[in-house]
Amino acid sequence: RLSRTPLHTAIALIAEAGSLKVRIDGEVPNPEVETDITGQTPREMIESLGQTYGFRITEEAPGSLLIVPLAENGSGNS
């Protein structure tokens, strides 16, 4: 259960519990999270937060995730 937890902190806590590495794009908002997520893997939990808070996950390598906003335009990464 997450209560009044900043989104970036919530993602980091879930990732740590699942032995995942995450990088969060600076454009991803950081509102306080109120949720009770159970019965899911850590990755599913993060995906669920993404559906609620408007971000998506890109797998950079096995066990390494990049979190980016859904509204991100352009595909050019340098």
Short mmCIF file of N, CA, C and O in Angstrom, two decimals:
data_model
loop_
_atom_site.label_atom_id
_atom_site.label_comp_id
_atom_site.label_asym_id
_atom_site.label_seq_id
_atom_site.Cartn_x
_atom_site.Cartn_y
_atom_site.Cartn_z
N ARG A 1 0.84 -1.18 0.00
CA ARG A 1 0.00 0.00 0.00
C ARG A 1 0.88 1.24 0.00
O ARG A 1 1.80 1.35 0.80
N LEU A 2 0.55 2.17 -0.89
CA LEU A 2 1.27 3.43 -0.98
C LEU A 2 0.30 4.55 -0.63
O LEU A 2 -0.79 4.64 -1.19
N SER A 3 0.71 5.39 0.30
CA SER A 3 -0.14 6.49 0.73
C SER A 3 0.68 7.77 0.80
O SER A 3 1.66 7.84 1.55
N ARG A 4 0.29 8.74 -0.01
CA ARG A 4 0.95 10.04 -0.05
C ARG A 4 2.45 9.91 -0.33
O ARG A 4 3.27 10.61 0.24
N THR A 5 2.76 8.99 -1.23
CA THR A 5 4.14 8.73 -1.62
C THR A 5 4.39 9.36 -2.98
O THR A 5 3.62 9.13 -3.91
N PRO A 6 5.45 10.17 -3.13
CA PRO A 6 5.75 10.72 -4.46
C PRO A 6 5.92 9.58 -5.48
O PRO A 6 6.51 8.54 -5.16
N LEU A 7 5.39 9.79 -6.68
CA LEU A 7 5.41 8.75 -7.71
C LEU A 7 6.81 8.20 -7.96
O LEU A 7 7.01 6.99 -8.02
N HIS A 8 7.80 9.08 -8.09
CA HIS A 8 9.17 8.61 -8.38
C HIS A 8 9.69 7.73 -7.25
O HIS A 8 10.37 6.73 -7.50
N THR A 9 9.36 8.08 -6.01
CA THR A 9 9.76 7.27 -4.86
C THR A 9 9.05 5.91 -4.90
O THR A 9 9.67 4.87 -4.65
N ALA A 10 7.76 5.93 -5.23
CA ALA A 10 6.99 4.68 -5.32
C ALA A 10 7.60 3.75 -6.36
O ALA A 10 7.78 2.56 -6.11
N ILE A 11 7.93 4.29 -7.52
CA ILE A 11 8.55 3.48 -8.58
C ILE A 11 9.87 2.90 -8.10
O ILE A 11 10.15 1.71 -8.28
N ALA A 12 10.69 3.72 -7.45
CA ALA A 12 11.99 3.26 -6.96
C ALA A 12 11.83 2.16 -5.90
O ALA A 12 12.57 1.17 -5.92
N LEU A 13 10.87 2.31 -5.00
CA LEU A 13 10.63 1.29 -3.97
C LEU A 13 10.19 -0.04 -4.58
O LEU A 13 10.67 -1.10 -4.20
N ILE A 14 9.26 0.04 -5.53
CA ILE A 14 8.77 -1.18 -6.20
C ILE A 14 9.91 -1.84 -6.98
O ILE A 14 10.09 -3.05 -6.93
N ALA A 15 10.69 -1.02 -7.70
CA ALA A 15 11.80 -1.56 -8.49
C ALA A 15 12.82 -2.24 -7.59
O ALA A 15 13.29 -3.34 -7.90
N GLU A 16 13.14 -1.61 -6.48
CA GLU A 16 14.10 -2.19 -5.55
C GLU A 16 13.60 -3.54 -5.01
O GLU A 16 14.36 -4.51 -4.95
N ALA A 17 12.33 -3.60 -4.67
CA ALA A 17 11.75 -4.85 -4.16
C ALA A 17 11.81 -5.95 -5.21
O ALA A 17 11.90 -7.13 -4.87
N GLY A 18 11.75 -5.58 -6.49
CA GLY A 18 11.79 -6.56 -7.57
C GLY A 18 13.14 -6.71 -8.22
O GLY A 18 13.26 -7.33 -9.29
N SER A 19 14.18 -6.14 -7.61
CA SER A 19 15.54 -6.20 -8.15
C SER A 19 15.60 -5.67 -9.58
O SER A 19 16.31 -6.22 -10.44
N LEU A 20 14.84 -4.61 -9.85
CA LEU A 20 14.85 -3.96 -11.15
C LEU A 20 15.64 -2.66 -11.06
O LEU A 20 15.67 -2.02 -10.00
N LYS A 21 16.26 -2.27 -12.15
CA LYS A 21 16.90 -0.96 -12.23
C LYS A 21 15.97 -0.07 -13.04
O LYS A 21 15.46 -0.48 -14.08
N VAL A 22 15.74 1.15 -12.56
CA VAL A 22 14.88 2.07 -13.31
C VAL A 22 15.57 3.41 -13.47
O VAL A 22 16.32 3.86 -12.60
N ARG A 23 15.29 4.02 -14.60
CA ARG A 23 15.69 5.39 -14.89
C ARG A 23 14.41 6.12 -15.23
O ARG A 23 13.65 5.67 -16.08
N ILE A 24 14.16 7.24 -14.56
CA ILE A 24 12.93 7.99 -14.77
C ILE A 24 13.25 9.28 -15.51
O ILE A 24 14.05 10.10 -15.03
N ASP A 25 12.64 9.45 -16.68
CA ASP A 25 12.80 10.67 -17.46
C ASP A 25 12.36 11.86 -16.61
O ASP A 25 11.36 11.80 -15.89
N GLY A 26 13.07 12.96 -16.69
CA GLY A 26 12.76 14.16 -15.92
C GLY A 26 11.41 14.77 -16.23
O GLY A 26 10.89 15.57 -15.45
N GLU A 27 10.81 14.40 -17.36
CA GLU A 27 9.50 14.93 -17.74
C GLU A 27 8.34 14.15 -17.12
O GLU A 27 7.19 14.57 -17.23
N VAL A 28 8.62 13.03 -16.47
CA VAL A 28 7.56 12.26 -15.82
C VAL A 28 7.12 13.02 -14.57
O VAL A 28 7.96 13.35 -13.72
N PRO A 29 5.83 13.35 -14.45
CA PRO A 29 5.36 14.09 -13.28
C PRO A 29 5.58 13.28 -11.99
O PRO A 29 5.81 12.07 -12.03
N ASN A 30 5.54 13.97 -10.86
CA ASN A 30 5.83 13.31 -9.59
C ASN A 30 4.75 13.61 -8.54
O ASN A 30 5.05 14.08 -7.44
N PRO A 31 3.47 13.30 -8.87
CA PRO A 31 2.40 13.55 -7.89
C PRO A 31 2.46 12.54 -6.75
O PRO A 31 3.15 11.51 -6.85
N GLU A 32 1.73 12.83 -5.69
CA GLU A 32 1.62 11.86 -4.61
C GLU A 32 0.72 10.72 -5.04
O GLU A 32 -0.31 10.93 -5.69
N VAL A 33 1.12 9.50 -4.69
CA VAL A 33 0.41 8.29 -5.08
C VAL A 33 -0.41 7.77 -3.90
O VAL A 33 0.07 7.72 -2.78
N GLU A 34 -1.65 7.40 -4.19
CA GLU A 34 -2.53 6.72 -3.24
C GLU A 34 -3.02 5.46 -3.93
O GLU A 34 -3.84 5.53 -4.84
N THR A 35 -2.48 4.31 -3.56
CA THR A 35 -2.90 3.08 -4.21
C THR A 35 -2.60 1.87 -3.35
O THR A 35 -1.74 1.93 -2.47
N ASP A 36 -3.31 0.81 -3.60
CA ASP A 36 -3.07 -0.46 -2.93
C ASP A 36 -2.95 -1.50 -4.03
O ASP A 36 -3.94 -1.95 -4.59
N ILE A 37 -1.72 -1.85 -4.38
CA ILE A 37 -1.46 -2.79 -5.47
C ILE A 37 -1.03 -4.12 -4.86
O ILE A 37 -0.04 -4.18 -4.15
N THR A 38 -1.79 -5.17 -5.15
CA THR A 38 -1.43 -6.49 -4.65
C THR A 38 -1.61 -7.51 -5.75
O THR A 38 -2.31 -7.28 -6.74
N GLY A 39 -0.97 -8.65 -5.59
CA GLY A 39 -1.14 -9.75 -6.53
C GLY A 39 -0.53 -9.52 -7.89
O GLY A 39 -0.95 -10.12 -8.87
N GLN A 40 0.48 -8.63 -7.96
CA GLN A 40 1.14 -8.36 -9.24
C GLN A 40 2.65 -8.44 -9.04
O GLN A 40 3.15 -8.25 -7.94
N THR A 41 3.35 -8.68 -10.14
CA THR A 41 4.81 -8.62 -10.09
C THR A 41 5.22 -7.15 -9.97
O THR A 41 4.42 -6.25 -10.30
N PRO A 42 6.44 -6.87 -9.55
CA PRO A 42 6.89 -5.47 -9.49
C PRO A 42 6.74 -4.74 -10.84
O PRO A 42 6.30 -3.60 -10.88
N ARG A 43 7.08 -5.41 -11.93
CA ARG A 43 6.94 -4.76 -13.23
C ARG A 43 5.47 -4.44 -13.52
O ARG A 43 5.15 -3.37 -14.02
N GLU A 44 4.57 -5.38 -13.22
CA GLU A 44 3.14 -5.14 -13.43
C GLU A 44 2.65 -3.98 -12.56
O GLU A 44 1.81 -3.19 -12.99
N MET A 45 3.20 -3.88 -11.35
CA MET A 45 2.83 -2.77 -10.47
C MET A 45 3.23 -1.43 -11.09
O MET A 45 2.45 -0.48 -11.08
N ILE A 46 4.44 -1.37 -11.62
CA ILE A 46 4.91 -0.14 -12.25
C ILE A 46 4.08 0.17 -13.49
O ILE A 46 3.69 1.32 -13.73
N GLU A 47 3.75 -0.86 -14.29
CA GLU A 47 2.89 -0.65 -15.46
C GLU A 47 1.52 -0.13 -15.05
O GLU A 47 0.95 0.74 -15.71
N SER A 48 0.99 -0.65 -13.95
CA SER A 48 -0.31 -0.20 -13.45
C SER A 48 -0.24 1.27 -13.05
O SER A 48 -1.15 2.05 -13.35
N LEU A 49 0.83 1.66 -12.39
CA LEU A 49 1.01 3.08 -12.05
C LEU A 49 1.09 3.92 -13.32
O LEU A 49 0.56 5.03 -13.37
N GLY A 50 1.75 3.38 -14.34
CA GLY A 50 1.87 4.10 -15.61
C GLY A 50 0.53 4.38 -16.25
O GLY A 50 0.30 5.46 -16.81
N GLN A 51 -0.39 3.42 -16.17
CA GLN A 51 -1.73 3.62 -16.73
C GLN A 51 -2.47 4.72 -15.98
O GLN A 51 -3.21 5.49 -16.57
N THR A 52 -2.24 4.80 -14.68
CA THR A 52 -2.92 5.81 -13.86
C THR A 52 -2.26 7.18 -13.98
O THR A 52 -2.95 8.19 -14.05
N TYR A 53 -0.93 7.21 -14.02
CA TYR A 53 -0.21 8.48 -13.93
C TYR A 53 0.45 8.92 -15.23
O TYR A 53 1.22 9.88 -15.24
N GLY A 54 0.16 8.24 -16.34
CA GLY A 54 0.56 8.73 -17.66
C GLY A 54 2.01 8.55 -18.04
O GLY A 54 2.63 9.47 -18.57
N PHE A 55 2.56 7.37 -17.80
CA PHE A 55 3.89 7.08 -18.30
C PHE A 55 3.92 5.67 -18.87
O PHE A 55 3.01 4.89 -18.66
N ARG A 56 4.99 5.39 -19.62
CA ARG A 56 5.17 4.04 -20.17
C ARG A 56 6.57 3.56 -19.85
O ARG A 56 7.46 4.34 -19.53
N ILE A 57 6.72 2.25 -19.97
CA ILE A 57 7.99 1.61 -19.66
C ILE A 57 8.65 1.14 -20.95
O ILE A 57 7.99 0.53 -21.80
N THR A 58 9.93 1.40 -21.08
CA THR A 58 10.74 0.84 -22.15
C THR A 58 11.83 0.01 -21.49
O THR A 58 12.49 0.49 -20.57
N GLU A 59 11.99 -1.22 -21.93
CA GLU A 59 13.04 -2.07 -21.37
C GLU A 59 14.34 -1.77 -22.09
O GLU A 59 14.47 -1.99 -23.29
N GLU A 60 15.31 -1.24 -21.34
CA GLU A 60 16.62 -0.91 -21.92
C GLU A 60 17.51 -2.15 -22.01
O GLU A 60 18.31 -2.27 -22.93
N ALA A 61 17.36 -3.03 -21.05
CA ALA A 61 18.10 -4.29 -20.98
C ALA A 61 17.31 -5.17 -20.02
O ALA A 61 16.45 -4.66 -19.29
N PRO A 62 17.56 -6.46 -19.99
CA PRO A 62 16.83 -7.30 -19.04
C PRO A 62 16.98 -6.76 -17.61
O PRO A 62 18.09 -6.55 -17.13
N GLY A 63 15.85 -6.48 -16.98
CA GLY A 63 15.85 -5.97 -15.61
C GLY A 63 16.15 -4.50 -15.47
O GLY A 63 16.29 -3.99 -14.37
N SER A 64 16.26 -3.79 -16.59
CA SER A 64 16.58 -2.36 -16.58
C SER A 64 15.52 -1.61 -17.37
O SER A 64 15.38 -1.82 -18.58
N LEU A 65 14.77 -0.73 -16.69
CA LEU A 65 13.63 -0.07 -17.30
C LEU A 65 13.83 1.44 -17.39
O LEU A 65 14.41 2.05 -16.49
N LEU A 66 13.34 2.01 -18.47
CA LEU A 66 13.29 3.46 -18.64
C LEU A 66 11.84 3.88 -18.56
O LEU A 66 10.99 3.32 -19.25
N ILE A 67 11.52 4.86 -17.70
CA ILE A 67 10.17 5.37 -17.53
C ILE A 67 10.08 6.70 -18.25
O ILE A 67 10.84 7.63 -17.96
N VAL A 68 9.16 6.80 -19.22
CA VAL A 68 8.99 8.04 -19.99
C VAL A 68 7.52 8.45 -20.02
O VAL A 68 6.64 7.60 -19.92
N PRO A 69 7.25 9.74 -20.15
CA PRO A 69 5.85 10.19 -20.20
C PRO A 69 5.16 9.69 -21.46
O PRO A 69 5.78 9.55 -22.51
N LEU A 70 3.85 9.44 -21.36
CA LEU A 70 3.08 9.02 -22.53
C LEU A 70 3.04 10.11 -23.58
O LEU A 70 3.01 9.84 -24.76
N ALA A 71 3.05 11.35 -23.16
CA ALA A 71 2.91 12.47 -24.09
C ALA A 71 4.20 12.82 -24.81
O ALA A 71 4.23 13.76 -25.59
N GLU A 72 5.24 12.04 -24.57
CA GLU A 72 6.53 12.33 -25.21
C GLU A 72 6.41 12.23 -26.71
O GLU A 72 5.93 11.24 -27.24
N ASN A 73 6.83 13.28 -27.40
CA ASN A 73 6.78 13.30 -28.87
C ASN A 73 8.19 13.17 -29.42
O ASN A 73 9.14 13.55 -28.78
N GLY A 74 8.27 12.65 -30.60
CA GLY A 74 9.56 12.51 -31.25
C GLY A 74 10.21 11.21 -30.85
O GLY A 74 10.03 10.73 -29.76
N SER A 75 10.97 10.65 -31.76
CA SER A 75 11.59 9.37 -31.48
C SER A 75 13.11 9.46 -31.52
O SER A 75 13.78 8.47 -31.45
N GLY A 76 13.62 10.67 -31.65
CA GLY A 76 15.07 10.81 -31.76
C GLY A 76 15.76 10.82 -30.43
O GLY A 76 15.66 11.77 -29.68
N ASN A 77 16.42 9.74 -30.10
CA ASN A 77 17.25 9.68 -28.91
C ASN A 77 18.70 9.74 -29.35
O ASN A 77 19.11 9.05 -30.24
N SER A 78 19.51 10.60 -28.70
CA SER A 78 20.89 10.70 -29.12
C SER A 78 21.77 9.80 -28.31
O SER A 78 21.62 9.54 -27.22
#
